[in-house]
Coordinates of C-alpha atoms in Angstrom, one line a residue:
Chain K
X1 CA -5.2 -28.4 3.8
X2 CA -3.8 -25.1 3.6
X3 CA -3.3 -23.5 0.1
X4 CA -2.6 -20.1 0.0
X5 CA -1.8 -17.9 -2.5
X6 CA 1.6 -18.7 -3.2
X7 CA 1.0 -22.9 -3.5
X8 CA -1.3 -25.1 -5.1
X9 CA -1.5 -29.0 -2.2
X10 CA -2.2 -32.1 -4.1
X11 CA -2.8 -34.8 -1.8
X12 CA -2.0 -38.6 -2.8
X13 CA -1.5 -41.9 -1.5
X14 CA 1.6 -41.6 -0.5
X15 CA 2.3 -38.2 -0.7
X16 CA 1.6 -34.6 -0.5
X17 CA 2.5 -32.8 -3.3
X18 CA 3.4 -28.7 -2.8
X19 CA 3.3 -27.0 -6.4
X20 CA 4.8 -23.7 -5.9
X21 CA 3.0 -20.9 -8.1
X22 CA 5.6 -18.1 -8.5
X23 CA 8.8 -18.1 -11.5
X24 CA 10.8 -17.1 -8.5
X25 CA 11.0 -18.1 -5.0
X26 CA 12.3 -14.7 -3.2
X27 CA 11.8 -12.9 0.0
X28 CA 8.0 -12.1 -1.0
X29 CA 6.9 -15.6 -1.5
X30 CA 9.6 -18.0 0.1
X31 CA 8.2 -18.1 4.1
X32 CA 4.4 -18.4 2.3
X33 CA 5.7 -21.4 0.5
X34 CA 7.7 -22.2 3.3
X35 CA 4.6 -22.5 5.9
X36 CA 2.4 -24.1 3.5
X37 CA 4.8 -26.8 3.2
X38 CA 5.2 -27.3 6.6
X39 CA 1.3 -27.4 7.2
X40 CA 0.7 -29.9 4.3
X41 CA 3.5 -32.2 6.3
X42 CA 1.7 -31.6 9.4
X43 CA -1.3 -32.1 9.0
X44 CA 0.4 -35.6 6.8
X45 CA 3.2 -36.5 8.9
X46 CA 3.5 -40.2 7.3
X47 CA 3.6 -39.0 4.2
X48 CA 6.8 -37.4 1.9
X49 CA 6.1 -34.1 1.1
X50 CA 7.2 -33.1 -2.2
X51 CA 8.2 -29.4 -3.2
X52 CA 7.3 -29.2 -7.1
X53 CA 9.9 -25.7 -8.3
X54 CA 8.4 -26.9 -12.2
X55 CA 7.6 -23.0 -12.4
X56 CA 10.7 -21.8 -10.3
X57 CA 12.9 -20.3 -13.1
X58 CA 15.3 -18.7 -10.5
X59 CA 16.3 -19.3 -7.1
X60 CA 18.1 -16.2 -5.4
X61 CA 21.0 -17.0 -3.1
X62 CA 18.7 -14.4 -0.4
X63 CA 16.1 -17.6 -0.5
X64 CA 18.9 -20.7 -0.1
X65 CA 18.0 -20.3 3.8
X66 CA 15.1 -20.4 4.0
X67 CA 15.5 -23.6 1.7
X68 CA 17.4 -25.1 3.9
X69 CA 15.9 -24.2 7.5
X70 CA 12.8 -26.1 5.8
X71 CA 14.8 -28.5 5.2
X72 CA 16.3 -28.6 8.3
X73 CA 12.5 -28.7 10.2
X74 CA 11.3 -31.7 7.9
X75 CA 15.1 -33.5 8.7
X76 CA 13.6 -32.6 12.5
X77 CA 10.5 -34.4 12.5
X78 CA 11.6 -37.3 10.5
X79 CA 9.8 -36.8 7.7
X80 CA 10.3 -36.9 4.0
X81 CA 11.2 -33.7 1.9
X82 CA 11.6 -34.4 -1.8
X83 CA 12.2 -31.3 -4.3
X84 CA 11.4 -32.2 -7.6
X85 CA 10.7 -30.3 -11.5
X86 CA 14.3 -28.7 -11.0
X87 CA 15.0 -26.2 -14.1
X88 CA 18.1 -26.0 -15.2
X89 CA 19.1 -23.0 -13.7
X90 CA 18.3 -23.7 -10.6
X91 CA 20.0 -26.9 -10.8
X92 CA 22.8 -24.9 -11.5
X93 CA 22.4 -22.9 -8.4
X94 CA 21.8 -26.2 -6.2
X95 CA 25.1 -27.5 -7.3
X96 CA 26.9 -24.4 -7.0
X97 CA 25.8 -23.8 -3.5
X98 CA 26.3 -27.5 -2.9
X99 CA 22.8 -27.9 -1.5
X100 CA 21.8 -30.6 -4.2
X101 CA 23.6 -33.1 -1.9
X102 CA 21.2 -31.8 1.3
X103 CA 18.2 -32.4 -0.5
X104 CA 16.7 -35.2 -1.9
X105 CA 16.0 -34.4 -5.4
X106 CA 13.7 -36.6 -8.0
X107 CA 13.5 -35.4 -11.7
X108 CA 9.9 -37.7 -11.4
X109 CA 8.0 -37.9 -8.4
X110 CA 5.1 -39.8 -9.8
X111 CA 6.6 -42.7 -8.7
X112 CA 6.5 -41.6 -5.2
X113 CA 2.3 -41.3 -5.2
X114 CA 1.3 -44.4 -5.6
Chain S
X1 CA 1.3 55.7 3.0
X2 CA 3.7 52.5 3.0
X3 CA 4.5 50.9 -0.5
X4 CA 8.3 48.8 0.3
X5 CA 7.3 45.9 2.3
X6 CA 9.0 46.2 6.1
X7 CA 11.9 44.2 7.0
X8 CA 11.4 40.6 6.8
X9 CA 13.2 37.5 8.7
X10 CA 13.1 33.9 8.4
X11 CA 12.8 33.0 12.0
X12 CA 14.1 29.8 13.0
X13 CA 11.4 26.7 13.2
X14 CA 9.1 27.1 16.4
X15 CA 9.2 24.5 18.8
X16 CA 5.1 22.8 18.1
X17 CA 3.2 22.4 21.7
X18 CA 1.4 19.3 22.3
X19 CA -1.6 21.5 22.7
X20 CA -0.9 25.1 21.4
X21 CA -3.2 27.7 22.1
X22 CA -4.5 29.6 19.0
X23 CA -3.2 33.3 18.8
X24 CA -5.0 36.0 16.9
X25 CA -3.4 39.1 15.7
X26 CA -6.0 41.5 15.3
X27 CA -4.9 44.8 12.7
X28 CA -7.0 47.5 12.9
X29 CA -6.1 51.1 13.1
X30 CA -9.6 51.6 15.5
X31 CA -9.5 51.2 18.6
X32 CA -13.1 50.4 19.3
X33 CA -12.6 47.6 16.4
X34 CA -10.1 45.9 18.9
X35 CA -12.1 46.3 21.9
X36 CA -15.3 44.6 20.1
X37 CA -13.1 41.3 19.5
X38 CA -11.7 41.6 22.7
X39 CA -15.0 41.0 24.0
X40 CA -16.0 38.6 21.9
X41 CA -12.8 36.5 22.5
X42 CA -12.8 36.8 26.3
X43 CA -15.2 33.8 27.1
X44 CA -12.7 31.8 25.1
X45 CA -9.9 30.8 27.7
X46 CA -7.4 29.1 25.2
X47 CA -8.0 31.8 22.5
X48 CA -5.1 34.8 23.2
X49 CA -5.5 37.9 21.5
X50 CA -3.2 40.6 20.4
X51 CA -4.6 44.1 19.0
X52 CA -2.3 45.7 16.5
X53 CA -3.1 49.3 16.2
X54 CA -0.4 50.1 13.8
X55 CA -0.5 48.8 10.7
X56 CA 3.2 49.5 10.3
X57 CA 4.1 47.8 12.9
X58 CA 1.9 44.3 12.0
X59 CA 4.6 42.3 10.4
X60 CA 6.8 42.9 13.7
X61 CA 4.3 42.1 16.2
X62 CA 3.6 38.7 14.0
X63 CA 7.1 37.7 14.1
X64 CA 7.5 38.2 17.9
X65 CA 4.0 36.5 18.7
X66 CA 3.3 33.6 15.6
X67 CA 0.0 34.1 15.5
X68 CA -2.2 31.1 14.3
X69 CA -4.6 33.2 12.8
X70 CA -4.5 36.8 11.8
X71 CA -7.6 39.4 11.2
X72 CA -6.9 42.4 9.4
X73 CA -8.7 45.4 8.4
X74 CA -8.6 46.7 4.3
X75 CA -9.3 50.7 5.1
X76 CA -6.0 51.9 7.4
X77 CA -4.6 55.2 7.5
X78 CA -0.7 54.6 6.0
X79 CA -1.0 51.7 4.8
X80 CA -3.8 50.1 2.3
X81 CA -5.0 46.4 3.3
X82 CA -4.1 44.8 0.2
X83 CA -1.0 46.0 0.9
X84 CA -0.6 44.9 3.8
X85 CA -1.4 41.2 2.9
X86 CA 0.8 41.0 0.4
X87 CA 3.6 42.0 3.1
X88 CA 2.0 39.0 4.9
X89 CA 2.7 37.1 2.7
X90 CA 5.9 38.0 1.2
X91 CA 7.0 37.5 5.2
X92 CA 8.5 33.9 5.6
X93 CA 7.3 33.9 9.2
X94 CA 3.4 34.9 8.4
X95 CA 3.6 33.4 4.5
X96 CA 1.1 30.5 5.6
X97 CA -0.4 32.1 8.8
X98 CA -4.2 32.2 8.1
X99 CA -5.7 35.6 7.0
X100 CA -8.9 36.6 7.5
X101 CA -10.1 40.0 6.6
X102 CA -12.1 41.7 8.9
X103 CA -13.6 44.9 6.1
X104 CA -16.5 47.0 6.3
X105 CA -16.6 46.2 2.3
X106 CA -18.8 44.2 0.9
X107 CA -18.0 44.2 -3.0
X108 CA -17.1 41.3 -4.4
X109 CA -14.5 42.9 -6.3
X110 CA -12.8 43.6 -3.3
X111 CA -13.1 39.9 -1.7
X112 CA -12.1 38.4 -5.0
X113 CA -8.6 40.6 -4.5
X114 CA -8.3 39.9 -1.1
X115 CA -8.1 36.2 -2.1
X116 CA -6.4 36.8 -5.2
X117 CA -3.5 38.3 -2.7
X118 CA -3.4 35.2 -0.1
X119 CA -6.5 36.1 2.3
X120 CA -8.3 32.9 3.7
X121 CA -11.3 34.1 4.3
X122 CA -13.4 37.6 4.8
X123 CA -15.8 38.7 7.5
X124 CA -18.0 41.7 7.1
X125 CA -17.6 43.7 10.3
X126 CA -18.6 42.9 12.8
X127 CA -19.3 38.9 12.7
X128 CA -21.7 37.4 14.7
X129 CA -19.8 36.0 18.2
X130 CA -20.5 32.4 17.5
X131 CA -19.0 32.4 13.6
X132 CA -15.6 34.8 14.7
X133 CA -14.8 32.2 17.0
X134 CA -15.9 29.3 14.6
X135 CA -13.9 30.5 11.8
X136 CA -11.0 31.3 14.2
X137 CA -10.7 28.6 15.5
X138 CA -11.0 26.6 12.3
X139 CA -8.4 28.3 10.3
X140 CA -6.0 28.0 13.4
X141 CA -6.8 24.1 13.5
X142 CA -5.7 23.5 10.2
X143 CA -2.8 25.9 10.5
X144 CA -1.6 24.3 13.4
X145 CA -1.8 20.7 11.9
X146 CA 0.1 22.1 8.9
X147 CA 2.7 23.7 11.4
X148 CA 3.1 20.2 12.9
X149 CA 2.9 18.4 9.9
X150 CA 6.2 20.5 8.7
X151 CA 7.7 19.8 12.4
X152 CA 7.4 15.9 11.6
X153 CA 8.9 15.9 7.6
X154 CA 11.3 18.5 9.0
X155 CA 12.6 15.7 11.7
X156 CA 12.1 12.8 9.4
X157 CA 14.5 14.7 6.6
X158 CA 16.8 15.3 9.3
X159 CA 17.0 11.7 10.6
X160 CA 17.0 10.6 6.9
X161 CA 20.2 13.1 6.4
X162 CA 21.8 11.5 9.6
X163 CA 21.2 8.1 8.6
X164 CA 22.7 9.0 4.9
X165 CA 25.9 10.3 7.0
X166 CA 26.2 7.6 9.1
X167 CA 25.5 5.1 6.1
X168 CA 28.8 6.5 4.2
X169 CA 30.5 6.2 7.0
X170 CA 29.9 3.2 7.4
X171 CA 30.6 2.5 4.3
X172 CA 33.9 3.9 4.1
X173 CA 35.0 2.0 7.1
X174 CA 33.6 -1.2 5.1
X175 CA 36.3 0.1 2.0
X176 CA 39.1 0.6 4.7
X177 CA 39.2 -3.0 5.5
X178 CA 39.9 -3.9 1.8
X179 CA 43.7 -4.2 1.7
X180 CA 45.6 -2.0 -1.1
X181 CA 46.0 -3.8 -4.4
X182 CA 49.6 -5.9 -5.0
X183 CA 51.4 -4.5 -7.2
X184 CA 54.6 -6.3 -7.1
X185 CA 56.2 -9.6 -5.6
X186 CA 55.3 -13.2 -6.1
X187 CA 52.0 -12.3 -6.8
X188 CA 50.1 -9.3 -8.5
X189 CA 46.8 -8.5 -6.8
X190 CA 43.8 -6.2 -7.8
X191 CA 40.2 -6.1 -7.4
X192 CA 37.1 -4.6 -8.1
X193 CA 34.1 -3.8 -5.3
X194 CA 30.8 -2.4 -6.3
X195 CA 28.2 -3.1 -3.3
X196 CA 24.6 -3.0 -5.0
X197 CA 23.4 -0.6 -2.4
X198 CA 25.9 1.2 0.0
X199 CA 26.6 -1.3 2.4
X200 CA 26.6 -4.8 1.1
X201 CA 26.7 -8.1 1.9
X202 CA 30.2 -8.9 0.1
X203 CA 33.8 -8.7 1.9
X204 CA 37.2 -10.0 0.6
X205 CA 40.7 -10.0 1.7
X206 CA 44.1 -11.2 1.5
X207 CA 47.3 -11.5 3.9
X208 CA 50.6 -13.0 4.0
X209 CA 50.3 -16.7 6.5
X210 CA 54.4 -16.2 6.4
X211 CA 56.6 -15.8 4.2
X212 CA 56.0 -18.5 2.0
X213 CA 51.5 -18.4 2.4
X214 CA 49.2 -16.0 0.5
X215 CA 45.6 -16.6 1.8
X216 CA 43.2 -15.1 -0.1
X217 CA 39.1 -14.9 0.3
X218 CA 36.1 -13.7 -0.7
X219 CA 32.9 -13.9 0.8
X220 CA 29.2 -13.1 0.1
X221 CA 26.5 -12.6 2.6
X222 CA 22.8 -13.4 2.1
X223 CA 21.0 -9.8 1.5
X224 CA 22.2 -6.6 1.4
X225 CA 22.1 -3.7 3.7
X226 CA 23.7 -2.9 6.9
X227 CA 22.8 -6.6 8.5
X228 CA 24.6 -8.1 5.9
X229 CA 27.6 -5.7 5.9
X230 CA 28.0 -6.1 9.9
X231 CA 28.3 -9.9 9.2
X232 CA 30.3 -9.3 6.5
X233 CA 32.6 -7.3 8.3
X234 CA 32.9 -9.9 11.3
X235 CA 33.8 -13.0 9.3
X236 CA 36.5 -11.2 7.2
X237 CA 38.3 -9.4 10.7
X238 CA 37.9 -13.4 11.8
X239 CA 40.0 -14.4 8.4
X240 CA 42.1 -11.2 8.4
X241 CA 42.9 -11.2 12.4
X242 CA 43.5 -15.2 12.5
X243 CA 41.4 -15.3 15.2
X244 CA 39.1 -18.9 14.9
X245 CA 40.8 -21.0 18.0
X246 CA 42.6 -23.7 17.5
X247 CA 42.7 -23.5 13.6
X248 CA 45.7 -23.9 11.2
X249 CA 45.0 -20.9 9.0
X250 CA 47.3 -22.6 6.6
X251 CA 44.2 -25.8 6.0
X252 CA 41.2 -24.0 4.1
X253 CA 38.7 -26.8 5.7
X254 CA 39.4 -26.4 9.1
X255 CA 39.4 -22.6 8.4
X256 CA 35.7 -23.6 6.8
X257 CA 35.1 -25.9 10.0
X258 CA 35.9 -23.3 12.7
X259 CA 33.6 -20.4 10.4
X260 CA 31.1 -22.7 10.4
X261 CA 30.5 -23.4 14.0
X262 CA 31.0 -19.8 14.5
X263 CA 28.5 -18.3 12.2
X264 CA 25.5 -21.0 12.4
X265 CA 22.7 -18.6 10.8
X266 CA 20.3 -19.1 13.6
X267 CA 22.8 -17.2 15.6
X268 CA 22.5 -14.3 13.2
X269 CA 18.9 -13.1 12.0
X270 CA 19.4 -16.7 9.4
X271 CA 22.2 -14.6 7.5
X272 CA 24.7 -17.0 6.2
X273 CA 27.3 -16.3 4.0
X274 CA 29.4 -18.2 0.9
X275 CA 33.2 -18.4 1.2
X276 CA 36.1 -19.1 -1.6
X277 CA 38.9 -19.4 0.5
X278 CA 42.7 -20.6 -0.7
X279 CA 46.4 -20.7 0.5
X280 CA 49.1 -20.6 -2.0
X281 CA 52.4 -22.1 -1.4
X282 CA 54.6 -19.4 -3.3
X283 CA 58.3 -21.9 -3.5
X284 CA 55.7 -25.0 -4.2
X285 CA 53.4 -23.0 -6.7
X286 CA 50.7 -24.8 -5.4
X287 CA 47.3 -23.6 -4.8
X288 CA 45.0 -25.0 -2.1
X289 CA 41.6 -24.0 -1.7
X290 CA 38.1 -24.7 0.3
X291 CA 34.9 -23.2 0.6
X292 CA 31.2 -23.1 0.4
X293 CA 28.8 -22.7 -1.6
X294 CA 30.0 -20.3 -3.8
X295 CA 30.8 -19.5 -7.0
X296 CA 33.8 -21.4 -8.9
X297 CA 37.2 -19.6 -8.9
X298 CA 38.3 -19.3 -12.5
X299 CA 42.0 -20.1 -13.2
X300 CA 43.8 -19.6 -16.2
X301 CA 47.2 -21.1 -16.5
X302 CA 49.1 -23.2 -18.8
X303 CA 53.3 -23.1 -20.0
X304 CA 52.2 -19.8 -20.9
X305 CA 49.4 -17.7 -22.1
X306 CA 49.5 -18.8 -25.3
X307 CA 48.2 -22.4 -24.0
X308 CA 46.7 -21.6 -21.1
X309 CA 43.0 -23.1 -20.6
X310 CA 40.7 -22.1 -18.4
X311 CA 39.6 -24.3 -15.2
X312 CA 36.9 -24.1 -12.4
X313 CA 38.3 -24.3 -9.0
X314 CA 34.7 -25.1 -7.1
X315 CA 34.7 -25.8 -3.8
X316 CA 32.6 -28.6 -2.6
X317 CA 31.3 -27.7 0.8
X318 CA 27.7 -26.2 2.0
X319 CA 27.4 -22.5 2.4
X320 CA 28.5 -20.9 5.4
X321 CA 25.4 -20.7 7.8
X322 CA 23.9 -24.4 7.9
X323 CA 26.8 -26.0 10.0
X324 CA 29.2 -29.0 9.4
X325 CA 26.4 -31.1 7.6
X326 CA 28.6 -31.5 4.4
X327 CA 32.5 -31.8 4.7
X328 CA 34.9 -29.1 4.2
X329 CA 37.5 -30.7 1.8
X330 CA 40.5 -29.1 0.5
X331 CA 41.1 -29.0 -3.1
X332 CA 44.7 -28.2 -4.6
X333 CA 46.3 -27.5 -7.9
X334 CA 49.5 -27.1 -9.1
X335 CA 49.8 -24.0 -11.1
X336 CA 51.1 -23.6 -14.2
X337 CA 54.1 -21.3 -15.3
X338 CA 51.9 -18.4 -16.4
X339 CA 48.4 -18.7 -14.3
X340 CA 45.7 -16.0 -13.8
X341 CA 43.0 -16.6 -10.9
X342 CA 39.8 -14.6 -11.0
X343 CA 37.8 -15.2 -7.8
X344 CA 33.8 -13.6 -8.0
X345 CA 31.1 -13.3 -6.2
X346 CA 27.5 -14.3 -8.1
X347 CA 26.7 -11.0 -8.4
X348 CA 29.1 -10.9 -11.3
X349 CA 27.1 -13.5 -13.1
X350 CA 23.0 -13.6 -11.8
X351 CA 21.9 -10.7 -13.6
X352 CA 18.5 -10.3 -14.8
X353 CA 18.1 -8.9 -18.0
X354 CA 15.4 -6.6 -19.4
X355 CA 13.0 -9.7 -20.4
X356 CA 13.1 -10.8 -17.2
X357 CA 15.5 -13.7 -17.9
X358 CA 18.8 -14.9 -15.7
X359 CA 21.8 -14.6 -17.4
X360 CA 23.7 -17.6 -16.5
X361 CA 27.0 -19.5 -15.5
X362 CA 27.6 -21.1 -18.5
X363 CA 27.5 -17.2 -20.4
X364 CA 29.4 -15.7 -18.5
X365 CA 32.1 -18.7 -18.6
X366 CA 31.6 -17.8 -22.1
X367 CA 32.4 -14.1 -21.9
X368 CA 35.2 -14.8 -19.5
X369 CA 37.2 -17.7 -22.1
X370 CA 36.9 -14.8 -24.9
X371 CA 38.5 -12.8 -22.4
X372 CA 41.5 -15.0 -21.9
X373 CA 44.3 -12.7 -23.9
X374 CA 43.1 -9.3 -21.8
X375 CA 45.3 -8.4 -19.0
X376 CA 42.5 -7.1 -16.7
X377 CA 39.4 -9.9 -16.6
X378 CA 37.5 -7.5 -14.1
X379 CA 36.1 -4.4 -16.2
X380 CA 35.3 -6.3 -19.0
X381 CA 33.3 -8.6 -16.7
X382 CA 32.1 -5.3 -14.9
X383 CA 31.0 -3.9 -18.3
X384 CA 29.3 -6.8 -19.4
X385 CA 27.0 -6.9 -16.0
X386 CA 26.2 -3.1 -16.3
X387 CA 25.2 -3.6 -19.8
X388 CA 23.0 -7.1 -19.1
X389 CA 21.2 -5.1 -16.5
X390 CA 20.6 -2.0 -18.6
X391 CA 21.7 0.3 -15.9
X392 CA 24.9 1.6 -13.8
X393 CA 24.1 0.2 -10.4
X394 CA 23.8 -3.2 -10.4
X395 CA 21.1 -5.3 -8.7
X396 CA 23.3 -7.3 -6.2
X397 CA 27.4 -6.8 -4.7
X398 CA 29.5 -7.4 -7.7
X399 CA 33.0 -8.4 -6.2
X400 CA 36.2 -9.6 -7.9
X401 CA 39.7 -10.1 -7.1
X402 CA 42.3 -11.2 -9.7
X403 CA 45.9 -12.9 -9.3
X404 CA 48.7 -13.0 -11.2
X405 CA 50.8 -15.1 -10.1
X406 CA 54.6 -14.9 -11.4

């Protein structure tokens, strides 16, 4: 299970949950976050893989592709993507940049463990 | 005896060899001084040696030759050693050339002023074979690295001035594509442009469809730099020049459509770009508008200023980049008798502060609505951003146009 630096990978029943560390995701940490999710859904490929931004104050528009290219590879290998912990700002950004209607977003994804 | 120091030149930069050979210059007024080191050279075959007899004549011989190392004498008829080394040194050519001085003195006073005047090092004639050529040879080493070490920052500053030229070029060309504020007609037009660093990622425009069709756009490229600025630049001579195939430049979604198939990001380095992009209809007064991704246009109209309110004119489809995943709808509105449209890029509104913290949309929605009365919405907005940040250049492309329409 990788877990690198930039991500903490909690694995449960049914999913794998990614907790990103940083209070940004930016062109320093966005491809570390980026591979490590892709790993943890790898190496899990039945289960969802859930993106926890809890600590992600701010999501630069420079980061919105990578965002989305993830999203694209998850949408590739059929497998489930689920961004949850959304702060308001970065809400705000989603809706803006209309990508709240590409991802699936959960304000709780307990639900989604068991 | 000599006291003005002889003419001196700068000499232009010497080409560095690869290899160079080290070059002694050898001052000393006797000749059986020169033939000594002559001898003690000879077995060295990449060690060339030049004997100066005439002290006056030193500082020429080392600007003809560069030496890598020189060896002077203190005790010289018509000129005094100290002397001399301070000519050395006051000599562009010779002001870092290694000095050693080659003295029958042994005081220490006199080796302490020999350094104190720029010599490298001192030899009691004559050296041992073995440490003449081991101290020659080191001091030409290092001088040589230095001498290419120069070479190398001298080329770097001049590939850094280059690039500086070429980068305000470029950036001019980028301004030239900007059309010339509106001043009169159907509708007023200005704008604002302040790329973060000198080429940026945003781009705008505006052109008459006919006679009756004002398109107007603004688009903002992920990053900065040139990369961003040549994508930039290609999407907006797309918009300006009409050229998507097929595509009614009149219907903002299919204008989004055709961008979007052109521009897919994996195409370009995973640049993508946001777009606000609207038509008005001058005789209908009717404003129809696409986009995506980006920022909400802010329109203030209303019977007249008095009661005009502000609205958001978002556009609802996916950035630029990702392809036709999300529609491109178009959106219209029927302005008003007095209405005001202020289209931005988010570089207007992301700012980080001081603490750290985002300033966001809803603030600077805020800033704009106690705005409303002000003829000009851009420099106050402008303003604002500079003072947020708590400096002049802001952190990302701040773009804004502004129409009024009459």
């Amino acid at each position: 299970m990788p877990n690198s630096q930039a991500t903490v990978i909690d694995r449960h029943a049914n999913t794998v949950v990614v907790h990103v560390l940083a209070d940004r995701l930016d062109e320093a940490n966005l491809s570390a976050v980026g591979d490590d999710a892709s790993a943890a859904g790898a190496e899990s490929p039945q289960l969802a893989v859930v993106l926890d931004l809890a600590r992600v104050g701010f999501l630069p528009s420079l980061s919105l592709g990578g965002l989305v290219q993830l999203a694209q590879l998850f949408k590739a290998r059929g497998q489930r993507l689920v961004l949850t912990g959304l702060q308001p700002a970065v809400r705000t950004t989603m809706a803006i940049t209309r990508l709240d209607r590409l991802f699936e977003v959960k304000d709780d994804a307990s639900k989604l463990q068991t | 005896m000599l006291t003005d120091p002889p003419a001196s030149i700068e000499p232009p930069a010497p080409p560095i060899a690869a290899d160079p050979p080290v070059v002694v210059l050898l001052v000393d007024d006797q000749a059986i001084v020169g033939h000594a080191v002559r001898q003690m050279l000879q077995p060295e075959s990449d060690i060339r040696l030049h004997f100066c007899q005439d002290p006056l004549n030193a500082v020429a011989m080392a600007n003809e030759i560069a030496p890598t190392v020189i060896l002077q004498d203190l005790v010289m008829p018509e000129i005094d050693g100290l002397t001399l080394l301070k000519f050395f040194r006051a000599n562009p050519a010779t002001r870092d050339t290694p000095m050693i001085v080659l003295s029958s003195k042994e005081e220490a006073t006199i080796k302490a002023q020999a350094f104190a005047l720029g010599a490298n090092d001192y030899l009691v004639k004559l050296p041992d074979r073995i440490e003449l050529v081991a101290r020659v040879r080191h001091h030409s080493r290092g001088y040589i690295a230095q001498l290419q070490r120069n070479e190398a920052y001298r080329k770097l500053a001049e590939s850094q001035r280059k690039l500086a030229e070429e980068m305000a070029q470029a950036a001019k060309y980028v301004r030239s594509l900007l059309p010339p504020p509106i001043r009169e007609g159907p509708v007023r037009i200005d704008w604002r442009f302040i790329p973060s660093t000198q080429l940026g990622g945003d781009a705008f425009g505006y052109h008459w469809l006919d006679e009756a069709h004002l398109a107007v756009y603004l688009l903002d490229v992920s990053g900065h730099g040139v990369g961003s600025s040549l994508l930039a630049v290609s999407a907006l001579n797309v918009m300006s020049q009409q050229s998507l195939p097929d595509t009614n430049f009149h219907d903002p979604g299919a204008v989004m459509r055709g961008l979007s198939a052109v521009f897919e990001m994996h195409r370009h380095s995973g640049k993508y770009f946001t777009l606000w992009y609207g038509v008005y209809d001058v005789p209908a007064r009717r404003l129809t508008f696409s986009g995506g991704g980006h920022p909400p246009a802010l329109l203030l109209h209303g019977s007249s200023l008095a009661d005009a309110a502000f609205r958001e004119l978002q556009p609802d489809g996916p950035f630029i980049g990702v392809g036709n995943v999300l529609p491109f709808e178009n959106l219209t509105v029927e302005l008003g008798a007095f209405a005001r449209l202020l289209i931005y890029s988010d570089g207007a509104v992301e700012i980080a502060k001081p603490d750290g913290e985002m300033a966001t949309y809803d603030e600077f929605n805020a800033f704009v609505s106690e705005c409303r009365d002000r003829e000009n919405l851009m420099d106050p907005i402008l303003e604002r951003a500079r003072a947020i940040g708590g400096q002049q250049i802001l952190a990302d492309d701040c773009s804004l146009i502004q129409l009024d329409f009459q």
